[in-house]
mmCIF file of C-alpha atoms in Angstrom:
data_model
loop_
_atom_site.group_PDB
_atom_site.id
_atom_site.type_symbol
_atom_site.label_atom_id
_atom_site.label_comp_id
_atom_site.label_asym_id
_atom_site.label_seq_id
_atom_site.Cartn_x
_atom_site.Cartn_y
_atom_site.Cartn_z
ATOM 1 C CA MET J 1 -28.643 22.509 -4.032
ATOM 2 C CA ALA J 2 -28.185 19.408 -1.753
ATOM 3 C CA ARG J 3 -25.525 18.265 0.364
ATOM 4 C CA VAL J 4 -24.380 14.421 0.934
ATOM 5 C CA VAL J 5 -22.433 13.914 3.997
ATOM 6 C CA VAL J 6 -20.559 10.443 3.870
ATOM 7 C CA ASP J 7 -19.008 10.585 7.145
ATOM 8 C CA VAL J 8 -15.672 7.977 7.492
ATOM 9 C CA MET J 9 -14.317 6.368 10.350
ATOM 10 C CA LEU J 10 -11.801 3.643 11.080
ATOM 11 C CA LYS J 11 -13.053 0.605 11.931
ATOM 12 C CA PRO J 12 -13.189 -0.014 16.031
ATOM 13 C CA GLU J 13 -10.994 -3.322 16.088
ATOM 14 C CA ILE J 14 -8.290 -0.837 13.526
ATOM 15 C CA LEU J 15 -5.443 0.790 15.685
ATOM 16 C CA ASP J 16 -5.700 4.784 15.465
ATOM 17 C CA PRO J 17 -2.474 6.447 16.240
ATOM 18 C CA GLN J 18 -3.403 9.882 15.078
ATOM 19 C CA GLY J 19 -6.683 9.482 17.532
ATOM 20 C CA LYS J 20 -4.061 8.241 20.340
ATOM 21 C CA ALA J 21 -1.698 11.626 19.431
ATOM 22 C CA VAL J 22 -4.777 13.801 19.862
ATOM 23 C CA GLN J 23 -5.989 12.263 23.230
ATOM 24 C CA GLY J 24 -2.343 12.405 24.765
ATOM 25 C CA ALA J 25 -2.208 15.803 24.131
ATOM 26 C CA LEU J 26 -5.544 16.903 25.586
ATOM 27 C CA PRO J 27 -4.070 16.588 29.472
ATOM 28 C CA ARG J 28 -1.604 18.470 28.381
ATOM 29 C CA LEU J 29 -3.485 21.624 27.842
ATOM 30 C CA GLY J 30 -5.687 20.794 30.950
ATOM 31 C CA PHE J 31 -8.775 18.610 29.391
ATOM 32 C CA GLU J 32 -8.853 15.865 31.777
ATOM 33 C CA GLY J 33 -11.269 12.665 31.180
ATOM 34 C CA ILE J 34 -11.441 11.804 27.518
ATOM 35 C CA SER J 35 -10.903 8.361 27.363
ATOM 36 C CA ASP J 36 -10.397 7.815 23.688
ATOM 37 C CA VAL J 37 -10.176 9.903 20.760
ATOM 38 C CA ARG J 38 -10.988 8.324 17.069
ATOM 39 C CA GLN J 39 -9.873 10.369 14.100
ATOM 40 C CA GLY J 40 -12.061 10.362 10.754
ATOM 41 C CA LYS J 41 -12.958 12.387 7.843
ATOM 42 C CA ARG J 42 -15.777 13.902 6.706
ATOM 43 C CA PHE J 43 -16.740 14.431 2.735
ATOM 44 C CA GLU J 44 -19.283 17.623 1.689
ATOM 45 C CA LEU J 45 -20.882 15.980 -1.698
ATOM 46 C CA GLU J 46 -22.604 18.997 -3.454
ATOM 47 C CA VAL J 47 -25.267 17.190 -5.274
ATOM 48 C CA GLY J 48 -28.287 18.912 -7.481
ATOM 49 C CA GLU J 49 -31.084 16.634 -6.203
ATOM 50 C CA VAL J 50 -31.568 13.912 -3.461
ATOM 51 C CA THR J 51 -33.193 10.993 -4.924
ATOM 52 C CA GLU J 52 -32.786 7.368 -4.192
ATOM 53 C CA ALA J 53 -30.480 7.042 -6.909
ATOM 54 C CA ARG J 54 -28.302 9.450 -6.126
ATOM 55 C CA LEU J 55 -28.087 8.410 -3.189
ATOM 56 C CA ALA J 56 -27.071 4.622 -4.320
ATOM 57 C CA GLU J 57 -24.241 5.899 -6.733
ATOM 58 C CA VAL J 58 -23.133 8.011 -3.447
ATOM 59 C CA ARG J 59 -22.831 4.811 -1.093
ATOM 60 C CA THR J 60 -20.786 3.134 -4.685
ATOM 61 C CA ILE J 61 -18.506 6.488 -4.528
ATOM 62 C CA ALA J 62 -18.234 5.749 -0.417
ATOM 63 C CA GLU J 63 -17.178 2.108 -0.598
ATOM 64 C CA THR J 64 -14.770 2.538 -3.675
ATOM 65 C CA LEU J 65 -12.771 5.406 -3.705
ATOM 66 C CA LEU J 66 -13.617 7.510 -0.069
ATOM 67 C CA SER J 67 -13.339 4.469 2.073
ATOM 68 C CA ASN J 68 -11.322 1.625 2.222
ATOM 69 C CA PRO J 69 -13.303 -1.665 3.405
ATOM 70 C CA VAL J 70 -10.790 -3.665 4.475
ATOM 71 C CA ILE J 71 -10.312 -0.991 7.567
ATOM 72 C CA GLU J 72 -13.073 1.907 7.385
ATOM 73 C CA ASP J 73 -16.646 2.315 7.701
ATOM 74 C CA PHE J 74 -18.986 5.209 6.066
ATOM 75 C CA GLU J 75 -22.340 6.473 6.984
ATOM 76 C CA VAL J 76 -23.972 8.542 4.562
ATOM 77 C CA HIS J 77 -26.722 11.482 5.917
ATOM 78 C CA VAL J 78 -28.193 14.329 3.568
ATOM 79 C CA GLU J 79 -27.505 17.954 5.018
ATOM 80 C CA GLU J 80 -30.539 19.891 4.853
ATOM 81 C CA ASN J 81 -30.888 23.405 4.249
ATOM 82 C CA ALA J 82 -27.088 23.116 2.710
ATOM 83 C CA GLN J 83 -26.517 26.485 0.918
ATOM 84 C CA MET S 1 13.326 -9.411 -19.540
ATOM 85 C CA ARG S 2 11.910 -5.866 -20.153
ATOM 86 C CA VAL S 3 10.660 -4.470 -16.681
ATOM 87 C CA GLY S 4 7.942 -1.740 -16.515
ATOM 88 C CA VAL S 5 8.594 0.530 -13.759
ATOM 89 C CA VAL S 6 5.566 2.814 -13.104
ATOM 90 C CA THR S 7 5.945 6.500 -12.499
ATOM 91 C CA PHE S 8 2.837 8.304 -11.025
ATOM 92 C CA PRO S 9 2.902 11.808 -9.751
ATOM 93 C CA GLY S 10 4.774 12.154 -6.859
ATOM 94 C CA SER S 11 6.670 8.733 -7.337
ATOM 95 C CA LEU S 12 10.058 8.895 -5.561
ATOM 96 C CA ASP S 13 11.852 5.738 -6.523
ATOM 97 C CA ASP S 14 11.085 5.221 -9.892
ATOM 98 C CA VAL S 15 14.458 6.020 -11.364
ATOM 99 C CA ASP S 16 16.393 3.649 -8.506
ATOM 100 C CA ALA S 17 14.009 0.934 -8.948
ATOM 101 C CA ARG S 18 14.988 1.372 -12.534
ATOM 102 C CA ARG S 19 18.430 1.690 -12.091
ATOM 103 C CA ALA S 20 17.982 -1.937 -9.929
ATOM 104 C CA VAL S 21 16.623 -3.754 -12.620
ATOM 105 C CA ARG S 22 19.435 -2.170 -15.148
ATOM 106 C CA VAL S 23 21.771 -3.564 -12.577
ATOM 107 C CA ALA S 24 19.998 -6.852 -12.266
ATOM 108 C CA GLY S 25 20.182 -7.206 -16.305
ATOM 109 C CA HIS S 26 17.371 -6.315 -17.447
ATOM 110 C CA GLU S 27 15.930 -3.428 -19.455
ATOM 111 C CA ALA S 28 14.216 -0.907 -17.763
ATOM 112 C CA VAL S 29 11.072 0.262 -19.274
ATOM 113 C CA ALA S 30 9.220 3.748 -18.177
ATOM 114 C CA LEU S 31 5.749 3.894 -17.966
ATOM 115 C CA TRP S 32 3.635 6.480 -17.118
ATOM 116 C CA HIS S 33 0.479 6.471 -14.929
ATOM 117 C CA ARG S 34 -2.227 8.401 -17.684
ATOM 118 C CA ASP S 35 -0.938 5.803 -20.175
ATOM 119 C CA HIS S 36 -3.185 2.578 -20.807
ATOM 120 C CA ASP S 37 -0.149 0.961 -22.228
ATOM 121 C CA LEU S 38 2.090 -1.401 -20.386
ATOM 122 C CA GLN S 39 4.499 -1.551 -23.318
ATOM 123 C CA GLY S 40 4.334 -5.269 -23.934
ATOM 124 C CA VAL S 41 6.976 -5.469 -20.838
ATOM 125 C CA ASP S 42 6.914 -8.857 -19.020
ATOM 126 C CA ALA S 43 7.166 -7.399 -15.331
ATOM 127 C CA VAL S 44 6.024 -4.078 -13.966
ATOM 128 C CA VAL S 45 7.487 -2.873 -10.480
ATOM 129 C CA LEU S 46 5.538 -0.118 -8.420
ATOM 130 C CA PRO S 47 7.583 1.895 -7.015
ATOM 131 C CA GLY S 48 7.747 3.683 -3.530
ATOM 132 C CA GLY S 49 7.026 7.640 -3.008
ATOM 133 C CA PHE S 50 3.824 9.677 -2.208
ATOM 134 C CA SER S 51 1.467 9.253 -4.843
ATOM 135 C CA TYR S 52 -1.047 11.917 -5.320
ATOM 136 C CA GLY S 53 0.454 13.516 -2.119
ATOM 137 C CA ASP S 54 -1.055 10.337 -0.464
ATOM 138 C CA TYR S 55 -4.127 12.105 -0.449
ATOM 139 C CA LEU S 56 -7.278 10.873 0.567
ATOM 140 C CA ARG S 57 -5.268 7.134 1.699
ATOM 141 C CA CYS S 58 -1.457 6.105 0.626
ATOM 142 C CA GLY S 59 -2.340 4.602 -2.801
ATOM 143 C CA ALA S 60 -6.316 5.268 -3.148
ATOM 144 C CA ILE S 61 -6.142 7.780 -6.228
ATOM 145 C CA SER S 62 -3.415 5.863 -7.941
ATOM 146 C CA ARG S 63 -5.119 2.600 -7.882
ATOM 147 C CA PHE S 64 -7.996 4.434 -10.410
ATOM 148 C CA SER S 65 -5.139 5.689 -12.975
ATOM 149 C CA PRO S 66 -5.460 4.333 -16.145
ATOM 150 C CA ILE S 67 -2.385 2.626 -15.985
ATOM 151 C CA MET S 68 -2.921 0.246 -13.321
ATOM 152 C CA THR S 69 -6.473 -0.739 -15.069
ATOM 153 C CA GLU S 70 -3.865 -2.507 -17.330
ATOM 154 C CA VAL S 71 -1.535 -4.049 -14.214
ATOM 155 C CA VAL S 72 -4.677 -5.337 -13.153
ATOM 156 C CA ALA S 73 -5.904 -6.770 -16.117
ATOM 157 C CA GLY S 74 -2.024 -8.122 -16.553
ATOM 158 C CA ALA S 75 -1.891 -9.659 -13.200
ATOM 159 C CA GLY S 76 -4.818 -11.630 -13.594
ATOM 160 C CA HIS S 77 -3.165 -13.461 -16.450
ATOM 161 C CA GLY S 78 -0.023 -14.245 -14.501
ATOM 162 C CA LEU S 79 1.856 -10.394 -15.060
ATOM 163 C CA PRO S 80 4.571 -10.378 -12.234
ATOM 164 C CA VAL S 81 3.997 -7.371 -10.243
ATOM 165 C CA LEU S 82 6.220 -6.127 -7.329
ATOM 166 C CA GLY S 83 4.576 -2.914 -5.562
ATOM 167 C CA ILE S 84 7.332 -1.597 -3.387
ATOM 168 C CA CYS S 85 6.605 0.804 -0.528
ATOM 169 C CA ASN S 86 3.683 3.323 -2.043
ATOM 170 C CA GLY S 87 3.479 0.443 -4.570
ATOM 171 C CA PHE S 88 2.430 -2.355 -1.919
ATOM 172 C CA GLN S 89 -0.014 0.786 -0.629
ATOM 173 C CA ILE S 90 -1.413 0.695 -4.040
ATOM 174 C CA LEU S 91 -1.523 -3.087 -4.580
ATOM 175 C CA CYS S 92 -3.539 -3.541 -1.297
ATOM 176 C CA GLU S 93 -6.263 -0.390 -2.577
ATOM 177 C CA SER S 94 -6.543 -2.395 -5.847
ATOM 178 C CA HIS S 95 -7.109 -5.495 -3.962
ATOM 179 C CA LEU S 96 -4.883 -7.283 -5.699
ATOM 180 C CA LEU S 97 -3.156 -7.861 -2.271
ATOM 181 C CA PRO S 98 -5.339 -8.592 0.946
ATOM 182 C CA GLY S 99 -4.953 -6.282 4.000
ATOM 183 C CA ALA S 100 -4.154 -2.584 4.481
ATOM 184 C CA LEU S 101 -1.189 -0.409 5.400
ATOM 185 C CA ILE S 102 -1.801 2.267 8.028
ATOM 186 C CA ARG S 103 0.122 4.860 9.733
ATOM 187 C CA ASN S 104 2.938 3.519 11.674
ATOM 188 C CA ASP S 105 2.050 2.675 15.613
ATOM 189 C CA HIS S 106 4.275 4.795 17.018
ATOM 190 C CA GLN S 107 3.720 7.382 14.584
ATOM 191 C CA LYS S 108 6.884 8.638 13.937
ATOM 192 C CA PHE S 109 8.255 8.680 10.115
ATOM 193 C CA VAL S 110 11.348 5.604 10.071
ATOM 194 C CA CYS S 111 14.289 4.982 8.201
ATOM 195 C CA ARG S 112 17.143 2.712 8.688
ATOM 196 C CA ASP S 113 18.408 -0.256 7.923
ATOM 197 C CA GLN S 114 15.919 -3.082 8.268
ATOM 198 C CA ARG S 115 17.053 -7.582 8.481
ATOM 199 C CA LEU S 116 14.306 -9.507 7.218
ATOM 200 C CA ARG S 117 13.661 -13.131 6.604
ATOM 201 C CA ILE S 118 12.720 -14.296 2.792
ATOM 202 C CA GLU S 119 9.425 -16.412 4.059
ATOM 203 C CA SER S 120 8.177 -17.502 0.224
ATOM 204 C CA THR S 121 10.590 -17.630 -2.720
ATOM 205 C CA ALA S 122 7.415 -19.115 -4.714
ATOM 206 C CA THR S 123 7.377 -15.753 -6.639
ATOM 207 C CA PRO S 124 9.403 -14.339 -9.477
ATOM 208 C CA TRP S 125 10.520 -11.911 -7.619
ATOM 209 C CA THR S 126 11.963 -14.039 -4.680
ATOM 210 C CA SER S 127 13.520 -17.058 -6.337
ATOM 211 C CA SER S 128 16.771 -16.453 -6.157
ATOM 212 C CA TYR S 129 16.120 -16.433 -2.498
ATOM 213 C CA GLU S 130 16.209 -19.515 -0.193
ATOM 214 C CA VAL S 131 13.390 -19.800 2.311
ATOM 215 C CA GLY S 132 14.557 -18.437 5.534
ATOM 216 C CA GLN S 133 17.553 -16.279 4.251
ATOM 217 C CA GLU S 134 18.121 -13.239 5.881
ATOM 218 C CA ILE S 135 18.858 -10.014 4.129
ATOM 219 C CA VAL S 136 19.477 -6.729 4.980
ATOM 220 C CA VAL S 137 17.742 -3.434 3.184
ATOM 221 C CA PRO S 138 16.789 0.158 3.904
ATOM 222 C CA LEU S 139 12.911 0.543 4.990
ATOM 223 C CA LYS S 140 11.730 4.168 5.556
ATOM 224 C CA ASN S 141 7.804 4.758 5.497
ATOM 225 C CA GLY S 142 5.524 6.735 7.515
ATOM 226 C CA GLU S 143 2.426 4.505 6.569
ATOM 227 C CA GLY S 144 3.972 1.219 6.721
ATOM 228 C CA CYS S 145 1.505 -0.535 9.292
ATOM 229 C CA PHE S 146 0.434 -3.931 7.868
ATOM 230 C CA VAL S 147 -3.212 -4.662 9.305
ATOM 231 C CA ALA S 148 -5.407 -7.423 8.348
ATOM 232 C CA ASP S 149 -8.344 -9.191 10.129
ATOM 233 C CA ARG S 150 -7.177 -12.283 12.011
ATOM 234 C CA ASP S 151 -9.171 -14.564 9.584
ATOM 235 C CA THR S 152 -6.922 -13.062 6.605
ATOM 236 C CA LEU S 153 -3.611 -13.017 8.445
ATOM 237 C CA ASP S 154 -4.367 -17.016 9.273
ATOM 238 C CA ARG S 155 -5.286 -17.117 5.673
ATOM 239 C CA ILE S 156 -2.208 -15.160 4.521
ATOM 240 C CA GLU S 157 0.149 -17.113 6.953
ATOM 241 C CA GLY S 158 -1.404 -21.028 6.504
ATOM 242 C CA ASP S 159 -1.136 -20.869 2.402
ATOM 243 C CA GLY S 160 2.499 -19.101 3.134
ATOM 244 C CA ARG S 161 1.997 -16.515 1.283
ATOM 245 C CA VAL S 162 4.417 -13.818 3.706
ATOM 246 C CA VAL S 163 6.618 -13.172 1.761
ATOM 247 C CA ALA S 164 9.073 -11.301 4.364
ATOM 248 C CA ARG S 165 9.099 -10.811 8.055
ATOM 249 C CA TYR S 166 10.494 -8.249 9.985
ATOM 250 C CA LEU S 167 13.735 -9.186 12.209
ATOM 251 C CA GLU S 168 15.214 -7.765 15.733
ATOM 252 C CA VAL S 169 12.696 -4.926 15.404
ATOM 253 C CA ASN S 170 9.153 -4.480 13.970
ATOM 254 C CA PRO S 171 9.520 -0.923 13.097
ATOM 255 C CA ASN S 172 5.806 0.155 12.473
ATOM 256 C CA GLY S 173 3.591 -2.100 13.990
ATOM 257 C CA SER S 174 2.704 -4.379 11.464
ATOM 258 C CA MET S 175 0.773 -7.411 12.677
ATOM 259 C CA ARG S 176 2.825 -10.781 12.511
ATOM 260 C CA ASP S 177 5.918 -9.274 12.127
ATOM 261 C CA ILE S 178 4.824 -8.906 8.274
ATOM 262 C CA ALA S 179 7.116 -7.083 5.816
ATOM 263 C CA GLY S 180 5.470 -8.353 2.532
ATOM 264 C CA ILE S 181 3.434 -11.019 1.415
ATOM 265 C CA ARG S 182 2.050 -12.052 -2.011
ATOM 266 C CA ASN S 183 -1.266 -13.449 -3.832
ATOM 267 C CA GLU S 184 -2.420 -16.733 -4.236
ATOM 268 C CA ARG S 185 -0.822 -17.259 -7.515
ATOM 269 C CA GLY S 186 2.474 -15.978 -6.523
ATOM 270 C CA ASN S 187 3.017 -13.224 -9.504
ATOM 271 C CA VAL S 188 1.898 -10.152 -6.880
ATOM 272 C CA VAL S 189 4.266 -9.371 -4.341
ATOM 273 C CA GLY S 190 3.743 -6.024 -1.838
ATOM 274 C CA LEU S 191 6.722 -4.866 -0.089
ATOM 275 C CA MET S 192 7.351 -2.168 2.458
ATOM 276 C CA PRO S 193 11.156 -2.166 3.065
ATOM 277 C CA HIS S 194 13.182 -1.207 0.141
ATOM 278 C CA PRO S 195 15.131 -3.527 -2.143
ATOM 279 C CA GLU S 196 15.995 -1.295 -5.151
ATOM 280 C CA HIS S 197 18.485 0.815 -2.632
ATOM 281 C CA ALA S 198 20.410 -1.979 -1.656
ATOM 282 C CA VAL S 199 21.719 -3.430 -4.876
ATOM 283 C CA GLU S 200 25.445 -1.797 -5.310
ATOM 284 C CA ALA S 201 28.138 -1.994 -3.228
ATOM 285 C CA GLY S 202 28.635 1.585 -1.875
ATOM 286 C CA PHE S 203 25.247 2.570 -2.120
ATOM 287 C CA GLY S 204 23.179 1.422 1.067
ATOM 288 C CA PRO S 205 23.964 -1.663 3.317
ATOM 289 C CA GLY S 206 24.577 -3.744 0.758
ATOM 290 C CA THR S 207 23.636 -5.764 -2.448
ATOM 291 C CA ASP S 208 21.334 -8.010 -0.894
ATOM 292 C CA GLY S 209 18.439 -6.262 -2.215
ATOM 293 C CA LEU S 210 19.966 -7.045 -5.893
ATOM 294 C CA GLY S 211 17.736 -10.781 -5.768
ATOM 295 C CA PHE S 212 14.448 -9.037 -6.074
ATOM 296 C CA PHE S 213 15.011 -7.940 -9.596
ATOM 297 C CA ARG S 214 17.044 -10.665 -10.869
ATOM 298 C CA LEU S 215 13.682 -12.450 -11.618
ATOM 299 C CA VAL S 216 14.948 -15.810 -12.627
ATOM 300 C CA GLU S 217 12.114 -17.502 -14.813
ATOM 301 C CA ALA S 218 9.786 -18.961 -12.224
ATOM 302 C CA LEU S 219 7.119 -21.124 -11.602
ATOM 303 C CA VAL S 220 4.495 -18.500 -12.524
ATOM 304 C CA GLY S 221 1.157 -19.588 -13.864
#
């Protein structure tokens, strides 16, 4: 089994109120100097075998369902030694 | 007219929307998300709520429901479609409308009677209003912040496709105070506030919302 990971992040120009809220909480916990926090999503897709065709399929999944290209970017990578 | 109202798992305002359709003098037809059948309706309302629990992104999973295949095809042929709140989110996810709706800039759910200005009456849903008319209807959302890139916003505004704009207060951070937009043809409208909650005296802030459901035979097509 192999694992393909899709990371989805809001585009840099899109406001991320959740990230801002997390950043705002950090000083209250005593953590200073974190200038920005952006929150994203990580999807782990278990696939039988990683082939070019499979990766192309995952990219299609990422751009049609897992992300909204109007507001989000995504990255696909293969995680080695997944259980 | 026969007006279909789709119920998704997690829809909240489908019953109110059907009631608004009847109060406006039309027949309300309940449509089910898993059906591939619009039952020959003359128009469709995608109601507010939290379809699929807002999982993934609001409206992202509903977009791929069987009924939406039919709604998207119908919209392409000029079928009037109104998406309210979650329905607006579904229309954006379906790419029937440009832009997207993200979490309110202030992070809090907002629920208030909201003043709007109607700016486009070239849609079957707003043809009973006057351009510039101000109405007050309830607004309730957690992810109602309308965003799009600058070119898209300029194009929407330049083409007169802003259907309604927030007045007095921008309740959710929406760019350029946009509360609702339409597609180029005018048959598809998305609106974040809830006209279906303002159709009967004594319930809600008034009856300003009723005009959306009158569906005066409009210049569509």
